[in-house]
Short mmCIF file of C-alpha atoms in Angstrom, two decimals:
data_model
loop_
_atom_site.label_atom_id
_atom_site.label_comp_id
_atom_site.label_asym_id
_atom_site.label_seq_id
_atom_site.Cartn_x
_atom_site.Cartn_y
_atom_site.Cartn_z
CA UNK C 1 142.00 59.42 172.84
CA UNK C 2 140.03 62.30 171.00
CA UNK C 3 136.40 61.50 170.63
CA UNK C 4 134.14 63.94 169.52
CA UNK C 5 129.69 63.54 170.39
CA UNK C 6 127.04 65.37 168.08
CA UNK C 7 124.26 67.18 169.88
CA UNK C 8 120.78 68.98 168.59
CA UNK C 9 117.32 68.40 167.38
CA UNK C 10 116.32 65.20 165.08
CA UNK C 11 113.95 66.86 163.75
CA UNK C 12 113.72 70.38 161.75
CA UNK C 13 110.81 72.39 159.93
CA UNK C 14 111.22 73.22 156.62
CA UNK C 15 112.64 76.58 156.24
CA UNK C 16 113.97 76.71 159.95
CA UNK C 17 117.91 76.79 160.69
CA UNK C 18 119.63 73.44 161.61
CA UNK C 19 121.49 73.74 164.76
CA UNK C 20 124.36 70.86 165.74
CA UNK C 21 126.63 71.64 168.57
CA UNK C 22 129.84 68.59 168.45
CA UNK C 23 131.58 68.16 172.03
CA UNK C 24 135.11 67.28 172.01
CA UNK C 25 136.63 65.22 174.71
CA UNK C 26 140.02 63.64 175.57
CA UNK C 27 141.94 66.83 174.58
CA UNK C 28 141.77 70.60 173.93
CA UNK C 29 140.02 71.99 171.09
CA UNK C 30 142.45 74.97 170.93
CA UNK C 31 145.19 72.68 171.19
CA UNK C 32 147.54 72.16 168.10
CA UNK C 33 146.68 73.18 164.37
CA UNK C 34 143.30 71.34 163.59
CA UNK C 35 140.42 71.97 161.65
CA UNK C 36 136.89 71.48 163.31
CA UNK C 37 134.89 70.28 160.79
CA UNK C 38 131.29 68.89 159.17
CA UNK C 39 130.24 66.42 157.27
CA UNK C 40 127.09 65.09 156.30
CA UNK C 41 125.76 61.71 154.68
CA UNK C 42 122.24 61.43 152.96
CA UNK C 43 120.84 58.39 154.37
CA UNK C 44 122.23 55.43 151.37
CA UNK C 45 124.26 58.17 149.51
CA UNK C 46 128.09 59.20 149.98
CA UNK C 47 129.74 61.94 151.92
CA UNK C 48 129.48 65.47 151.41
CA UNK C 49 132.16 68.64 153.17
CA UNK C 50 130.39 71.05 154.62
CA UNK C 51 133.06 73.02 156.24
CA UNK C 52 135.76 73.81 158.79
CA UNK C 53 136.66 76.38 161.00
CA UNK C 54 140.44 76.30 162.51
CA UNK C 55 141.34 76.96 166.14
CA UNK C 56 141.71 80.73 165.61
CA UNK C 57 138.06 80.60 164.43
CA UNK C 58 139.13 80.96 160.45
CA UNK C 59 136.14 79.21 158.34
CA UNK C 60 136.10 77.73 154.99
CA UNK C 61 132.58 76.38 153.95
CA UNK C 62 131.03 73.97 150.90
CA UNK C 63 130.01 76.75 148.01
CA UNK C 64 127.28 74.86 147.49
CA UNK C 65 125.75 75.75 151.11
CA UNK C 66 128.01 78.55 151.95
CA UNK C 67 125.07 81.09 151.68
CA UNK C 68 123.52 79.16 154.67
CA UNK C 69 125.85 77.59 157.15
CA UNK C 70 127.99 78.73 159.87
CA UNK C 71 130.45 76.84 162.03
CA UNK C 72 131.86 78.73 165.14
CA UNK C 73 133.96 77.24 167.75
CA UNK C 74 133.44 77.52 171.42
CA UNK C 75 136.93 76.96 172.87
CA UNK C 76 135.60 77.47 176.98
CA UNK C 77 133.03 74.72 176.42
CA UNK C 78 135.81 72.31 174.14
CA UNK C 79 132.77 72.56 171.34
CA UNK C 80 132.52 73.54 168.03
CA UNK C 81 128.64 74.36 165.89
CA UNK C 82 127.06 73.93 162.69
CA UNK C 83 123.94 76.17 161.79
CA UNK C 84 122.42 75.63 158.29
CA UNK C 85 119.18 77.97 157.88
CA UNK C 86 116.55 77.70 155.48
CA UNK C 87 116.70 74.01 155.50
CA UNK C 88 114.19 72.03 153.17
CA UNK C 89 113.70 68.14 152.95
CA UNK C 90 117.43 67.93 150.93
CA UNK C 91 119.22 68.74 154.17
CA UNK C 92 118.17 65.75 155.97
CA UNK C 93 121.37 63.64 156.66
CA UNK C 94 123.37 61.71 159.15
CA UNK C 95 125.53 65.22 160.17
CA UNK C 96 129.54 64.37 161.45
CA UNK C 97 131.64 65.85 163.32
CA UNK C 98 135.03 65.13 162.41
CA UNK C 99 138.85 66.52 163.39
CA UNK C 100 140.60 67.45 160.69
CA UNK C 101 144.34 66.57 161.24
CA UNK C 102 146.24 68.10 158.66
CA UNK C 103 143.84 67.61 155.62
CA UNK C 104 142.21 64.03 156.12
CA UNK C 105 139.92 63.51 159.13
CA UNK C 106 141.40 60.67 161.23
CA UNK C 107 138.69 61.12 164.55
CA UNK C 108 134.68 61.21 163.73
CA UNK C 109 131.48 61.84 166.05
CA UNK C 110 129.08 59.20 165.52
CA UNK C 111 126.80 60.76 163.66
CA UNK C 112 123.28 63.24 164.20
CA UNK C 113 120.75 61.98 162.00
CA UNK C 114 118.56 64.90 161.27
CA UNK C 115 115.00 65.15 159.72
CA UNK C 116 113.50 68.19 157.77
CA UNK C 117 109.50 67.63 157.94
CA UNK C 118 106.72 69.78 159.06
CA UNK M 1 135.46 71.44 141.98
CA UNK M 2 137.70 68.44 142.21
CA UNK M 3 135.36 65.34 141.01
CA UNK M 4 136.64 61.93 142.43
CA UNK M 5 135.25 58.74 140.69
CA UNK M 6 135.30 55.72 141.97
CA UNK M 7 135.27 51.85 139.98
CA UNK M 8 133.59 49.34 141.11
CA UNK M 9 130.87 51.19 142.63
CA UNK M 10 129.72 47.73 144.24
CA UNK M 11 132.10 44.41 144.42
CA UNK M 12 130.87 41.05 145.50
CA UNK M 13 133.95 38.95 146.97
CA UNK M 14 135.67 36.01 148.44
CA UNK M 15 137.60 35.86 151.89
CA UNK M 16 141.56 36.01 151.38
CA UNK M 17 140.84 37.67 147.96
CA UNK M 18 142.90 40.14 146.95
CA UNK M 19 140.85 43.66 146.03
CA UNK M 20 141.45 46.85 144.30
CA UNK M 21 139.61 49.80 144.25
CA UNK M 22 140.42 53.07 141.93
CA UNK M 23 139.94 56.87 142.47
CA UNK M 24 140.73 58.77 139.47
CA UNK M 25 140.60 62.36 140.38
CA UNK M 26 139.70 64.97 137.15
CA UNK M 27 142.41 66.82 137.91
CA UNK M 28 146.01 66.20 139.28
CA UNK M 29 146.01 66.40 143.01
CA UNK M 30 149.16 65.54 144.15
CA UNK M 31 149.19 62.55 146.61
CA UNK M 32 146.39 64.72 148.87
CA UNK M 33 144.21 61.76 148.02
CA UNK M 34 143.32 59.37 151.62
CA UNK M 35 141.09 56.55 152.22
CA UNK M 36 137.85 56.00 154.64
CA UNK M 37 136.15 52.62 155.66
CA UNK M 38 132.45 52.69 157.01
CA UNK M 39 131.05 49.28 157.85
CA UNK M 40 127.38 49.73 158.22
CA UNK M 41 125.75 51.95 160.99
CA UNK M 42 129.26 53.11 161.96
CA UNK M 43 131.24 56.18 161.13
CA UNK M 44 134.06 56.25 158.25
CA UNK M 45 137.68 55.50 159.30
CA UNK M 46 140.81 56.97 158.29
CA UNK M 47 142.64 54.42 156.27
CA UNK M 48 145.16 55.73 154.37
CA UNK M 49 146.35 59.32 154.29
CA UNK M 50 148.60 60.82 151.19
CA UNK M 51 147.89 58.27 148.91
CA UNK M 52 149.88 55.93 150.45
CA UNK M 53 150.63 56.07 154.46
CA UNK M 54 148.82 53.77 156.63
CA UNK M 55 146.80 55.52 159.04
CA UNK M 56 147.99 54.14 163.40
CA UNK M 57 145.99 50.56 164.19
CA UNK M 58 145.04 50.17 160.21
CA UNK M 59 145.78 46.21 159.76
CA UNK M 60 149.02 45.62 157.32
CA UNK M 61 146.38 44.14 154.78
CA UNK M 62 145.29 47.55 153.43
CA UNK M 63 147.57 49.47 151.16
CA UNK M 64 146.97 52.58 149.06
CA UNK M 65 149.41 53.75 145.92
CA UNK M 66 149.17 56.47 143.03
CA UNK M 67 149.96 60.27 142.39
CA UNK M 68 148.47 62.99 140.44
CA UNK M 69 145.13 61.55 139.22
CA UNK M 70 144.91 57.45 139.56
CA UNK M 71 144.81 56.27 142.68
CA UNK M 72 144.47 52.38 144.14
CA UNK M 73 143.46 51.17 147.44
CA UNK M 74 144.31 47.71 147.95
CA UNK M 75 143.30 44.85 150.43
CA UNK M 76 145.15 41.52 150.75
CA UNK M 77 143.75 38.47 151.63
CA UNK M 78 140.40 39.74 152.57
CA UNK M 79 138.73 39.21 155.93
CA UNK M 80 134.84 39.12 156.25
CA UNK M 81 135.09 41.99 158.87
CA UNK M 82 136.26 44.13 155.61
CA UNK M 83 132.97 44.24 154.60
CA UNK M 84 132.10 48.21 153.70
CA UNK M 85 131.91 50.82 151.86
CA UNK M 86 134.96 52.69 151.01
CA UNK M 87 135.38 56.42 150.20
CA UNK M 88 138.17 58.47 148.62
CA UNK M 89 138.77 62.47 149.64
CA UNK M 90 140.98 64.54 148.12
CA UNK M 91 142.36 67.56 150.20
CA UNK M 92 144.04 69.51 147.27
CA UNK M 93 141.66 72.13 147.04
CA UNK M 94 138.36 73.46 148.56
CA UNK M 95 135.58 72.19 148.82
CA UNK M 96 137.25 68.89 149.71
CA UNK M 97 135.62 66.47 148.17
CA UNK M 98 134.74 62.77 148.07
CA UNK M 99 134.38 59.49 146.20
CA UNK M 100 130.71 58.32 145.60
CA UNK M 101 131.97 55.42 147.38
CA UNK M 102 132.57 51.80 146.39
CA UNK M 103 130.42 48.67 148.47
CA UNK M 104 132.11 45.87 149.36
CA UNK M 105 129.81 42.63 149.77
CA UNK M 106 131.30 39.15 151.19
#
């Protein structure tokens, strides 16, 4: 059984980068033709994509953030990372980890809540 | 962007009620339209992937239909641990997107 853990600082200064590292265990990360992706959840608000990055290390990221985030994968370590610079108070969120199997997600982390504040 | 809207955005209901939930895409996606459950304090669940395949361990009581841009998730007979909110997520295009999500309360 896949399970994947988020890792990183709860809490961020405004205008610093965001860094999430995701550990996968109970299988290979460069095994078999997944997307690694993120996803984060405003705390009482819905789910937003903020991109993927395949096996081979191809991304795809959110427009809407694309100017600030990279994902890389880490296939020695079985881990995959999120960095989001520049963050201000609107980043704060409950960030996911999620495998992408085919195009729905069917295993999640638990969840990073993070905090932008000074 | 795709835009995916979902109706009710909150329902009050009954155990062994039968619910149903619409996504209505604003532009035809196919039947790359899937389903997510996330009770409180947990993470979502896969469902229902391609509109209308049950995700492995989902209970027979959930059911998803619909093509192009209407879509329907439907639970039968209702159980109290159904309690959540559920999401829709189209993976037609990028960015994928989501529903804004629609609360179930029992």
């Amino acid at each position: 059984q896949v399970q994947l853990q988020e890792s990183g600082p709860g809490l961020v200064k405004p205008s610093e980068t965001l860094s999430l590292t995701c550990t996968v265990s109970g299988g290979s990360i460069s095994t078999g033709s997944y997307y690694w992706t993120w996803i984060r959840q405003p705390a009482g608000k819905g789910l937003e994509w903020i991109g993927r990055i395949s096996t081979s290390g191809n991304t795809n990221y959110n427009p809407s953030l694309k100017s600030r985030v990279t994902i890389s994968i880490d296939t020695s370590e079985n881990q995959f990372s999120l960095k989001l610079s520049s963050v201000t108070a609107a980043d704060s969120a409950l960030y996911y980890c999620a495998r992408a199997s085919a195009v729905c997600f069917d295993y999640w982390g638990q969840g990073a809540l993070v905090t932008v504040s000074s | 962007e795709i835009v995916l809207t979902q109706s009710p955005a909150f329902q009050s209901v009954t155990p062994k009620e039968k619910v149903t939930i619409t996504c209505r895409a604003s532009q035809s996606i196919g039947n790359t339209l899937h389903w997510y459950q996330q009770k409180p304090d947990q993470s979502p669940k896969l469902l229902i992937k391609y509109a209308s395949q049950s995700f492995s361990g989902v209970p027979s009581r959930f059911s998803g239909s619909g093509s192009g841009t209407d879509f329907t998730l439907t639970i039968n007979s209702l159980e109290a641990e159904d309690a959540a909110t559920y999401y829709c997520h189209q993976s037609s295009s990028l960015p994928y997107t989501f529903g804004q999500g629609t609360k179930l309360e029992i």
